[in-house]
Coordinates of C-alpha atoms and ligand atoms in Angstrom, one line a residue:
X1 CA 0.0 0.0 0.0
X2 CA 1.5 3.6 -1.0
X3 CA 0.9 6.4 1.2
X4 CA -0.2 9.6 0.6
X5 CA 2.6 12.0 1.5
X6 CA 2.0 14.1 4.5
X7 CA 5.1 16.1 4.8
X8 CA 6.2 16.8 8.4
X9 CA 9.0 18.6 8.7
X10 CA 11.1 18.8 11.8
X11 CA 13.7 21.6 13.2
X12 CA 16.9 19.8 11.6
X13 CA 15.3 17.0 10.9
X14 CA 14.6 15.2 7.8
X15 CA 11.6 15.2 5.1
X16 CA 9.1 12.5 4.8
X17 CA 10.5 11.4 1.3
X18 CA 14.1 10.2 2.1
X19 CA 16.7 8.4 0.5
X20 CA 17.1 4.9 0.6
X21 CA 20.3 2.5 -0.2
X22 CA 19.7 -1.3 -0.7
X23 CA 21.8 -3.4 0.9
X24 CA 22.2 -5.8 -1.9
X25 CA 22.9 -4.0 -4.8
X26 CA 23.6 -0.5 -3.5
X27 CA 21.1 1.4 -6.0
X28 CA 19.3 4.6 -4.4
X29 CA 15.5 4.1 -4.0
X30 CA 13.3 7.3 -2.9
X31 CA 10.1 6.3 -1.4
X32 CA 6.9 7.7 0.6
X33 CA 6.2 3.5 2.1
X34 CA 6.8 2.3 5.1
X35 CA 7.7 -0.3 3.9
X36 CA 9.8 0.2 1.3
X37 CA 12.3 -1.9 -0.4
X38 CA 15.0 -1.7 -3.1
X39 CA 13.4 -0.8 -6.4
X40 CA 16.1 -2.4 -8.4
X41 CA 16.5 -6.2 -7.0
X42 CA 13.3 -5.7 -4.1
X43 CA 16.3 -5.9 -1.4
X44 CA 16.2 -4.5 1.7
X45 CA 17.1 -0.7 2.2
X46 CA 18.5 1.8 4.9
X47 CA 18.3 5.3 5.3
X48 CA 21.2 7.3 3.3
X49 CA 22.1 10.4 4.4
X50 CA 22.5 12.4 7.7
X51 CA 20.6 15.1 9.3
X52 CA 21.1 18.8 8.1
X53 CA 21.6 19.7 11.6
X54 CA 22.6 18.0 14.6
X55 CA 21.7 18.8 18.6
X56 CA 24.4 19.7 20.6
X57 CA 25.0 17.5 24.2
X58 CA 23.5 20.4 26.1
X59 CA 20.4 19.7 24.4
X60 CA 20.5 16.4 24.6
X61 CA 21.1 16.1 28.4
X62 CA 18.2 18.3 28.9
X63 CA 15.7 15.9 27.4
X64 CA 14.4 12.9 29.2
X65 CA 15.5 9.4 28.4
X66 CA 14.5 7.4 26.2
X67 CA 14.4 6.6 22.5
X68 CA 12.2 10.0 21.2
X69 CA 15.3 12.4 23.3
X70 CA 17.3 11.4 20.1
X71 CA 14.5 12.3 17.5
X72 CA 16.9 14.8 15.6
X73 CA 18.5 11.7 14.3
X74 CA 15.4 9.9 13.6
X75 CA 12.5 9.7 10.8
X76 CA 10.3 13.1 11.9
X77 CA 6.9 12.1 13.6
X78 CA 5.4 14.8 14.8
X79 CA 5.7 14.4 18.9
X80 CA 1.5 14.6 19.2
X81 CA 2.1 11.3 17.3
X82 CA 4.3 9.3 18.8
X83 CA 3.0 5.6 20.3
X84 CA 5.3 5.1 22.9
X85 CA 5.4 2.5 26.1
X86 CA 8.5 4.0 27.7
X87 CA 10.9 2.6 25.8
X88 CA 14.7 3.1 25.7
X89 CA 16.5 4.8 28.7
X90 CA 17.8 1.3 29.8
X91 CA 20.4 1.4 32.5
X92 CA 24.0 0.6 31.4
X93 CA 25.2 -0.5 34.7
X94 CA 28.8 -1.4 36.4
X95 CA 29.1 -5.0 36.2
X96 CA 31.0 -6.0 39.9
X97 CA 31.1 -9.6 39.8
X98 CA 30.8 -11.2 36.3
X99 CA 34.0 -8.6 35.5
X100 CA 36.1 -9.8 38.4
X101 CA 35.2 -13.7 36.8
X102 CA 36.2 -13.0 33.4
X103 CA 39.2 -10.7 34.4
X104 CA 38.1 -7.5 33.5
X105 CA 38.3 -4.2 35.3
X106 CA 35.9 -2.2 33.3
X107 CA 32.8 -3.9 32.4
X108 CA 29.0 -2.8 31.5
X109 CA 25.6 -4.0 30.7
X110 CA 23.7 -2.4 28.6
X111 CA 20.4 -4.0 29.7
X112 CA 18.2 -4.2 26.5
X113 CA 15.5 -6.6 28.7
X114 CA 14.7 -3.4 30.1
X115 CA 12.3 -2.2 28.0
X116 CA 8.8 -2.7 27.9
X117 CA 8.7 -5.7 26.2
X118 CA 11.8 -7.2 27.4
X119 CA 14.1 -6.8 23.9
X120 CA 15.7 -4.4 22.0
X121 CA 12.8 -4.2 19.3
X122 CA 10.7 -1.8 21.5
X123 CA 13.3 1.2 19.9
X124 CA 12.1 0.4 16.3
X125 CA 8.5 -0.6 17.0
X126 CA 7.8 3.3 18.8
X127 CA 9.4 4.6 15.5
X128 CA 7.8 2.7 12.9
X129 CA 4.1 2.3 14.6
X130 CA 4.5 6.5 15.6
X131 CA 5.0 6.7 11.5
X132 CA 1.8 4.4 11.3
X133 CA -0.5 5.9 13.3
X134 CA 0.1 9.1 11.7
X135 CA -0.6 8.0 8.5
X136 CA -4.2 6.3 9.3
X137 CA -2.9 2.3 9.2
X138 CA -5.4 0.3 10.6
X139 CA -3.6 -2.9 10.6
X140 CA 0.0 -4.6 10.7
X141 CA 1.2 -7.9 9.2
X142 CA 4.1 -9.3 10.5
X143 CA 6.0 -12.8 9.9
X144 CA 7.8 -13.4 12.7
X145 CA 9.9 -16.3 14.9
X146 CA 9.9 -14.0 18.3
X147 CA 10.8 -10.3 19.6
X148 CA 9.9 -8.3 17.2
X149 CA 6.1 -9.9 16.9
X150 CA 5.8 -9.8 20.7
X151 CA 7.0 -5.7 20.8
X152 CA 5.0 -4.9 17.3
X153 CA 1.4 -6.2 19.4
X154 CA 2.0 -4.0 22.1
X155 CA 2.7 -1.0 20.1
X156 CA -0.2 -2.0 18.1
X157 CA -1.8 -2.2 20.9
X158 CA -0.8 0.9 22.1
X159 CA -1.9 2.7 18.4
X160 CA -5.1 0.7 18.0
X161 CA -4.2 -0.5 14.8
X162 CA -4.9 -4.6 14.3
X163 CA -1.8 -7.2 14.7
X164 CA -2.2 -9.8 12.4
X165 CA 1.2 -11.7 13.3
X166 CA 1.8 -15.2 11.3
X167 CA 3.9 -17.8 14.0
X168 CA 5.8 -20.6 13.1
X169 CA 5.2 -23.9 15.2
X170 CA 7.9 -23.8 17.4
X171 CA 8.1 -19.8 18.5
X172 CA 9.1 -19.7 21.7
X173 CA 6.3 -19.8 24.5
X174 CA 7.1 -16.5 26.7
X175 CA 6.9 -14.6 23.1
X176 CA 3.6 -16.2 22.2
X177 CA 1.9 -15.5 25.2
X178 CA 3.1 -11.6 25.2
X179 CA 1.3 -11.9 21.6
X180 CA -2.0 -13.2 23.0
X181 CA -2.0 -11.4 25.7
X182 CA -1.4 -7.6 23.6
X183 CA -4.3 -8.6 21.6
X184 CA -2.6 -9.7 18.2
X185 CA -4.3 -12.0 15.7
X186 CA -2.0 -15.2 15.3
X187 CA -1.8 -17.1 12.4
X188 CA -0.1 -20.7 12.5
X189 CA -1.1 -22.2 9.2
X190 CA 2.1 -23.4 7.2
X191 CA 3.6 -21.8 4.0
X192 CA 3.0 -18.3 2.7
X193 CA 0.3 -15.8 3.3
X194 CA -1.7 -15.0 0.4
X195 CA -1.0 -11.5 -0.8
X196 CA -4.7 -10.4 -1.1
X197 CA -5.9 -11.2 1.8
X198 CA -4.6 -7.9 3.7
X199 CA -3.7 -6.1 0.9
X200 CA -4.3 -2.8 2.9
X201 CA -2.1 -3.4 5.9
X202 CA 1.0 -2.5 6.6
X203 CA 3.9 -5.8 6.2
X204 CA 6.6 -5.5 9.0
X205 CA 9.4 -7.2 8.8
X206 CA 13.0 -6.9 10.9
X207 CA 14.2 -5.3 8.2
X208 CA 12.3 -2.5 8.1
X209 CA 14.1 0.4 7.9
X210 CA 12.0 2.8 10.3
X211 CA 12.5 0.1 12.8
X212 CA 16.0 0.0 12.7
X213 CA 16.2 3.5 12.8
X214 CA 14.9 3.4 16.3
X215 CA 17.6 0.6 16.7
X216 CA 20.4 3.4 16.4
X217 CA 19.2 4.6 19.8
X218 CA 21.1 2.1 21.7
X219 CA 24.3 3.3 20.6
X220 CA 23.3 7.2 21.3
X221 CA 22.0 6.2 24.4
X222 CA 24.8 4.4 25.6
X223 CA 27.5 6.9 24.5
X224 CA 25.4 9.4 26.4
X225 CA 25.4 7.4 29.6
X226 CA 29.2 7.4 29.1
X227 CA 29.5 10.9 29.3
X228 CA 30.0 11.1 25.9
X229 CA 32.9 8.9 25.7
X230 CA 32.7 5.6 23.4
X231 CA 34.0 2.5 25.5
X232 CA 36.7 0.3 23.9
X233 CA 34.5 -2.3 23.0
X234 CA 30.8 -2.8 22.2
X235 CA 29.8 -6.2 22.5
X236 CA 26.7 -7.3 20.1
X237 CA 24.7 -10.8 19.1
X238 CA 24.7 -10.5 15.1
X239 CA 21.2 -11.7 14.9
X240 CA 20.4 -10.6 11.3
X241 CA 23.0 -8.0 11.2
X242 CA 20.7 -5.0 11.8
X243 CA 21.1 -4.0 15.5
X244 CA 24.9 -4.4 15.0
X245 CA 24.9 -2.2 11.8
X246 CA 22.5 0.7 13.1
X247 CA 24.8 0.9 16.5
X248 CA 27.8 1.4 14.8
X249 CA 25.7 4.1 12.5
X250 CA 24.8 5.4 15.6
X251 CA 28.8 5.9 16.5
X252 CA 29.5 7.5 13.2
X253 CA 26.2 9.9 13.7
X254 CA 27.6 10.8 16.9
X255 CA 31.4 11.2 15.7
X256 CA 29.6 13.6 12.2
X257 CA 28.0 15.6 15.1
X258 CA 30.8 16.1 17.2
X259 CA 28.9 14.1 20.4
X260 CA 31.4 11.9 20.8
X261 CA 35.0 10.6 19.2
X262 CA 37.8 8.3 20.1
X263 CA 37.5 4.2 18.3
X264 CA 35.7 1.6 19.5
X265 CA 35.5 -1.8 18.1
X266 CA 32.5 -4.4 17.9
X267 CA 32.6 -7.2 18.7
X268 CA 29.8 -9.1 16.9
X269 CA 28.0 -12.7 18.1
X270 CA 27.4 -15.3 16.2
X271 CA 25.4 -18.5 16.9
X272 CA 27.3 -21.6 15.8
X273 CA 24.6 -24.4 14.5
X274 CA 25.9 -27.5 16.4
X275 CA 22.1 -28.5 16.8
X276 CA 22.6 -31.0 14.1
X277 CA 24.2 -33.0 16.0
X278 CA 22.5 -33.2 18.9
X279 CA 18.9 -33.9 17.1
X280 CA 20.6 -36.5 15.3
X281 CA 21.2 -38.3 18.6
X282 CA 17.5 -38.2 19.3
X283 CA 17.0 -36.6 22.9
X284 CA 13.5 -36.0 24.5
X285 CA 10.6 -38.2 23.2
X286 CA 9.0 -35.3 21.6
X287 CA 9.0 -32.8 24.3
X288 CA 11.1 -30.6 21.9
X289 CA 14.0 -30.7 23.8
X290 CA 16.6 -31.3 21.4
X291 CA 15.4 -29.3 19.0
X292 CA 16.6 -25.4 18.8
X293 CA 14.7 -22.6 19.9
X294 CA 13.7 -19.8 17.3
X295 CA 15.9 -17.8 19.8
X296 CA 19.0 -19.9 19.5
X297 CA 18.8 -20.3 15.7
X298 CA 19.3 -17.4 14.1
X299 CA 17.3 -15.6 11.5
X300 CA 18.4 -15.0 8.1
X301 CA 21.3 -12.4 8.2
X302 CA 19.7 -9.7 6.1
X303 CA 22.2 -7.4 6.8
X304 CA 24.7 -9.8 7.4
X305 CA 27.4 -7.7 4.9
X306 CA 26.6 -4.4 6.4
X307 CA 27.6 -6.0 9.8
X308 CA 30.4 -7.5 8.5
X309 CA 32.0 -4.2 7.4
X310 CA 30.5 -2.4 10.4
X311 CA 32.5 -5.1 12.3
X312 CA 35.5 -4.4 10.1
X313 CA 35.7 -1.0 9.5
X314 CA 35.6 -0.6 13.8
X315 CA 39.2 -3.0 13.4
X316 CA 36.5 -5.1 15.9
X317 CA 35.8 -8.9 14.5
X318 CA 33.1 -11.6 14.9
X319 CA 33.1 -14.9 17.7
X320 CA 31.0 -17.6 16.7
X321 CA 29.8 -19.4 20.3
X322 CA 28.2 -22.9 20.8
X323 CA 24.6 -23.6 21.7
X324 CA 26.2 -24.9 25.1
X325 CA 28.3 -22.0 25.9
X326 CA 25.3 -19.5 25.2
X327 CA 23.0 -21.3 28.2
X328 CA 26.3 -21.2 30.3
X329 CA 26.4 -17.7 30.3
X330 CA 23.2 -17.5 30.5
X331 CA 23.8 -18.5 34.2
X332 CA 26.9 -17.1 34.5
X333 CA 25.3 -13.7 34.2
X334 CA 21.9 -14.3 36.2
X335 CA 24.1 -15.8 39.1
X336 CA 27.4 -13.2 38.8
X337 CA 24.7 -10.0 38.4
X338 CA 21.4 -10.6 38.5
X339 CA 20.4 -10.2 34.7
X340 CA 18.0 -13.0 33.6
X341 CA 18.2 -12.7 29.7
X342 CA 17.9 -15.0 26.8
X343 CA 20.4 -17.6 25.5
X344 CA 20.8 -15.3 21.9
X345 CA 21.4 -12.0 24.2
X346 CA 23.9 -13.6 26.8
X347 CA 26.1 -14.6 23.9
X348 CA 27.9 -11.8 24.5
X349 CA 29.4 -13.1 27.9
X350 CA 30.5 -16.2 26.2
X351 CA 31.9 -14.2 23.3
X352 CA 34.0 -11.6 25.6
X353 CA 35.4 -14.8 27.0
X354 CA 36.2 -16.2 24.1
X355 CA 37.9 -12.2 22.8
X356 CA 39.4 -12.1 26.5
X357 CA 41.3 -15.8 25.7
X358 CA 42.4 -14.5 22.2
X359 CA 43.6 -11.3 23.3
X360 CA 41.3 -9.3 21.4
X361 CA 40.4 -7.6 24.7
X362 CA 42.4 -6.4 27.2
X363 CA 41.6 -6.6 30.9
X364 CA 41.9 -3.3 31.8
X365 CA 39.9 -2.0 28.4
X366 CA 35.9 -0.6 28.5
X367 CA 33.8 -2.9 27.2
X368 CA 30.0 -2.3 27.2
X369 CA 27.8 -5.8 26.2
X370 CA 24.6 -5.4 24.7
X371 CA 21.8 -7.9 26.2
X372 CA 19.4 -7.7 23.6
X373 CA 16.4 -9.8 25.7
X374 CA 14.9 -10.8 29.0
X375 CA 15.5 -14.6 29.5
X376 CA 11.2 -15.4 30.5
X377 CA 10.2 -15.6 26.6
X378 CA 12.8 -18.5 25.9
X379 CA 10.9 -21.0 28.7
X380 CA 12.6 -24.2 26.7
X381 CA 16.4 -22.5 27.3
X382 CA 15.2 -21.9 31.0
X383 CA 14.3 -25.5 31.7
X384 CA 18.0 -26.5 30.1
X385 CA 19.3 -24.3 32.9
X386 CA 16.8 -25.7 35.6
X387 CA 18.0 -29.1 34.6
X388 CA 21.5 -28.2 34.6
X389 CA 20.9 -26.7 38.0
X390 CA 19.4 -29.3 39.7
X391 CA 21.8 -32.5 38.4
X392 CA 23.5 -33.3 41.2
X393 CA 27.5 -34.3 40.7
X394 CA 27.7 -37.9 41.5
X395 CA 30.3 -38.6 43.8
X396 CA 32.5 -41.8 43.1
X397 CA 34.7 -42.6 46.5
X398 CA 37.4 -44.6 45.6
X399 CA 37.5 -46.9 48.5
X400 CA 38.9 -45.2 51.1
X401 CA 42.0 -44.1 48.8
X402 CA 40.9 -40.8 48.2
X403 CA 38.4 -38.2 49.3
X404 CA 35.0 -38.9 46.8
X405 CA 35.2 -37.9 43.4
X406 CA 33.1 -36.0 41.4
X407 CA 32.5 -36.8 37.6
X408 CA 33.8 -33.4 36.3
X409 CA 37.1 -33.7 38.4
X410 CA 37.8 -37.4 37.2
X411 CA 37.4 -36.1 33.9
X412 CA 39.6 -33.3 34.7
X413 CA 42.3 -35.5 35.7
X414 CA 41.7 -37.7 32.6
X415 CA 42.5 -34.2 30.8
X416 CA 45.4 -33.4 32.4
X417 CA 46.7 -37.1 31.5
X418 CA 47.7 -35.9 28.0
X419 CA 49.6 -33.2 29.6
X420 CA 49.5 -30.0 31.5
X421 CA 46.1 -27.6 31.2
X422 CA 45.1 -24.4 32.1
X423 CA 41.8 -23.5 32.8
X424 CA 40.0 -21.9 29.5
X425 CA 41.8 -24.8 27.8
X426 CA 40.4 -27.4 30.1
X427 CA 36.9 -26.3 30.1
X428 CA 36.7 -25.8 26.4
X429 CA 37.9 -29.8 26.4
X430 CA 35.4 -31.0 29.1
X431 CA 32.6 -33.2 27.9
X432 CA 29.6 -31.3 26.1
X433 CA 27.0 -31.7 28.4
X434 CA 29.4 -30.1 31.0
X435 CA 28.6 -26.7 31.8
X436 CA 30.9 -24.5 33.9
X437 CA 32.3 -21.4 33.8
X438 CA 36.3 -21.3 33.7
X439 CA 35.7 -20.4 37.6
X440 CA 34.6 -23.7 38.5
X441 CA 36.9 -25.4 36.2
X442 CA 40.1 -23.6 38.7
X443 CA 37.8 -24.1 41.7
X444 CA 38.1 -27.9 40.6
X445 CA 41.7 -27.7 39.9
X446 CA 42.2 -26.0 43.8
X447 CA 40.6 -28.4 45.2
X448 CA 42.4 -31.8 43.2
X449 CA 45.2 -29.7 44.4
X450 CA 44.5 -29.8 48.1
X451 CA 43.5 -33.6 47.4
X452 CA 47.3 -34.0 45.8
X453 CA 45.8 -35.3 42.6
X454 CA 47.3 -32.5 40.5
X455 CA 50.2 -29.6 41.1
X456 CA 50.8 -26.3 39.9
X457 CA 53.7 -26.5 37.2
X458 CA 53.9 -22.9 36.4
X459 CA 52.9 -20.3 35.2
X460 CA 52.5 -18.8 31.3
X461 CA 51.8 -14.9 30.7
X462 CA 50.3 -14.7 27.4
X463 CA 48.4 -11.9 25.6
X464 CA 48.5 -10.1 29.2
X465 CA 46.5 -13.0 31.0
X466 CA 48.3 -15.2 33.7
X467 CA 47.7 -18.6 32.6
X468 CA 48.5 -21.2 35.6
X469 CA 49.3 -25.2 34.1
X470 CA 48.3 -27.7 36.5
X471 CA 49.8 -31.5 35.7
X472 CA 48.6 -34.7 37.1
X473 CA 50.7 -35.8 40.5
X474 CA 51.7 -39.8 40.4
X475 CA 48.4 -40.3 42.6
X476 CA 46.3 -38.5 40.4
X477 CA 47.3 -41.0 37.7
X478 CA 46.9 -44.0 40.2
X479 CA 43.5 -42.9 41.1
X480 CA 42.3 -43.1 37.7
X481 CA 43.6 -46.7 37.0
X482 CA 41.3 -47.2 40.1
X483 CA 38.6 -45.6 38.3
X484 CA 39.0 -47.8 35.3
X485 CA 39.2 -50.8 37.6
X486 CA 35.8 -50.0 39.1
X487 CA 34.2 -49.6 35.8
X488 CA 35.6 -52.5 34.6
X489 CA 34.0 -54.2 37.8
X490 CA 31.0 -52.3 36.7
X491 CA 31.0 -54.8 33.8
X492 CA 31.0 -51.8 31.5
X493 CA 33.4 -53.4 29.3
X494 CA 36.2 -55.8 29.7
X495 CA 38.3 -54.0 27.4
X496 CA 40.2 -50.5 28.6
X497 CA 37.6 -48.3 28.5
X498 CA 37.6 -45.4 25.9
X499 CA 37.4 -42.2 27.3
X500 CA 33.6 -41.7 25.7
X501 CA 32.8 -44.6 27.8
X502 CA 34.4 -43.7 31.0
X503 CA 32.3 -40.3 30.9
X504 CA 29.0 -42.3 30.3
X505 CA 30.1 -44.6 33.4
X506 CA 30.6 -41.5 35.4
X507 CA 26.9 -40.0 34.4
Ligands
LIG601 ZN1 18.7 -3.6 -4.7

């Protein structure tokens, strides 16, 4: 559907009719729609261009929080129009005790599961459903495997315009009930909507380029919150590339203004797709367990090149992390700083490990982490925690000739039996359904070092990180001859066990 133009100008602002760049093929498109796409190739477009005029910081300082204090950089909307639920003005806050695990002196949380829908989305859906209202839309259609349908039925809510959002099978529960309960029309029937049926409403998609516009705001607002200053690192799940792009717009907006200079490098997060595997094995009869949540499984990288160079041209790079090591930090941050958030945004803790390890980050360097959403609208990733939580260690005592052993630390010491480890090393080594942070892995090692199973045998500075080796002692290695013995005993297998089977003896 076309709009009828209804120019509203803004002090230093920009017009209505605005440039438009495709990602795909680069071609300039000028359009009234909002939803607009690439005239040459039907690609997905951004916004060219930068305001005529920029606010200064005194002006911006003066305005209350939120996404709509930044409007000089946004599409106009009159402010009598805008649909808004508070969004934005999430805290960016000091982390104390996830930064003391992970070794770094200077690191924040820029709390996206803040807003009113608990994600990110919120910033494009006030822009885009403000644009909306304006214009008289009565209904949105929107395809969708999570956030952005749960945040565009509120703010259609909010606007009174119909939600007609189409769901596939396995969305994630938390997001599906936010959609029900905001009033939106769901639609779970398989394949492709027919074209006519709405052919007056208004198709949203995460690519929408009002809606990433409002996704800039969280690099405003957290350069603002800094004082001005950019941190060393910005920390950012890729998803489909746009959040990650439009922040790093945001930093070049802000540098064109004069609101801010100095470098700063992204760090972007990918999702690595060892699922395959683990469906192969067959896990839960049906209950959906082994298969990935819409969350975990990234969307289609629409802007997957523009975050690439974003990524590129900051000198920052990209960490791919593990299903596995995305609900470990999920933990890791809920327990080290009270932040419940989804798998997909607690990525970023694994991946600042991961940078930490390499030396891409230094421990004394800033480095702000974007958590993108709140952790209740993935309920399938919270019961892999719960599980995780509540599975006891089994203790193995060695008859009487040791203290009783835990399955991690025996596999531990079978680690160490190839030669010395330290503990990223060790922990990226344990067994997959293992889940510890590098923490436990050295509270492990401490305490097979009280136990005289395994000794310090010195110490490696690399990249500017203390690495301590531990090796196995003489009754470290006698203890797990023992354990072989027992499985053995076990009738587990009369041959030496492999080390696959020791671990499944140990479960
Ligand atoms: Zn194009």
């Amino acid at each position: 559907m076309t709009y009828k133009l209804q120019p509203i100008y803004q002090p230093g602002g920009r017009s209505v009719v605005q440039s438009l760049r495709c990602v795909r093929c680069s071609k300039l498109t000028k359009s009234e729609r909002l939803d607009p796409s690439c005239e040459g190739c039907g690609g997905a477009v951004l916004f060219s261009g930068q305001p005529a005029s920029f606010p200064t910081r005194a002006e911006l300082d003066g305005s209350p929080a939120g996404v709509w204090r930044y409007r000089a950089f946004l599409p106009p909307v009159s402010l009598g129009q805008v649909v808004s639920l508070g969004e934005g003005g999430t805290p960016l806050l000091r982390s104390q005790r996830l930064g003391k695990e992970l070794g770094l002196r200077n690191l924040l949380i820029k709390d996206e599961s803040r807003n009113p829908t608990g994600s990110f989305m919120d910033r494009g859906s006030t822009v885009l459903l403000s644009l909306a209202k304006g214009r008289g839309v009565r209904e949105c259609d929107c395809v969708t495997t999570g956030n952005l349908g749960a945040s565009l039925a509120a703010y259609c809510a909010k606007a009174g315009v119909r939600a007609v959002i189409k769901v596939p099978p396995n969305v994630d529960r938390g997001k599906l009930y936010q959609m029900l309960a905001y009033g939106a029309e769901l639609d779970a029937t398989p394949g492709r909507r027919d074209a006519g049926r709405h052919g007056e409403a208004l198709s949203v998609s995460a690519s929408n380029p009002f809606i990433l516009e409002g996704e800039k705001t969280t690099g405003f607002e957290l350069a603002q919150e800094l004082g001005w200053k950019l941190p060393d690192v910005i920390v950012v799940p890729v998803g489909t590339g746009g959040h990650l792009t439009m922040i790093w717009r945001a930093i070049q907006e802000l540098r064109a203004a004069g609101l801010a200079e100095g470098s700063c490098r992204l760090l972007g997060v990918r999702l690595g797709t060892p699922f395959i595997g683990r469906r192969g094995r067959g896990s839960g009869p049906g209950d959906g367990e082994g298969e990935p949540s819409p969350a975990e499984l990234e969307s289609e990288p629409l802007f997957g090149a523009e975050a690439a160079s974003s990524v590129s041209e900051s000198g920052g790079r990209t960490v791919e992390v593990s299903p596995r090591e995305m609900i470990e930090a999920t933990g890791l941050l809920a327990r080290t700083e009270g932040i419940f958030a989804e798998p997909s945004g607690s990525s970023v803790v694994a991946a600042i490990e991961r940078a930490i390890e390499e030396g891409f980050v230094g421990p004394t360097e800033m480095v702000v982490c974007v958590i993108t959403g709140a952790g209740l609208k993935d309920t399938r990733s919270v019961t892999k925690l719960a599980r995780e939580a509540r599975k006891p260690e089994p203790a193995i005592p060695f008859g009487g000739a040791g203290p009783a052993m835990g399955r991690t630390k025996v596999e531990l010491l079978r680690l160490l039996q190839d030669g010395p480890g330290y503990g990223y090393d060790l922990r990226a080594k344990l067994s997959a359904d293992r889940v510890m942070s590098t923490a436990s892995v050295y509270q492990h090692l401490t305490e097979l070092e009280a136990a005289g199973m395994v000794r310090r045998r010195g110490t490696v500075t690399a990249k500017g990180r203390e690495r301590v080796f531990y090796e196995i002692t003489g009754r470290g290695t006698a203890l797990l001859a023992l354990a072989g013995r027992l499985e053995e005993l076990a009738g587990r297998g009369a041959n030496p066990p492999s080390r696959r089977r020791v671990r499944g003896a140990f479960r």
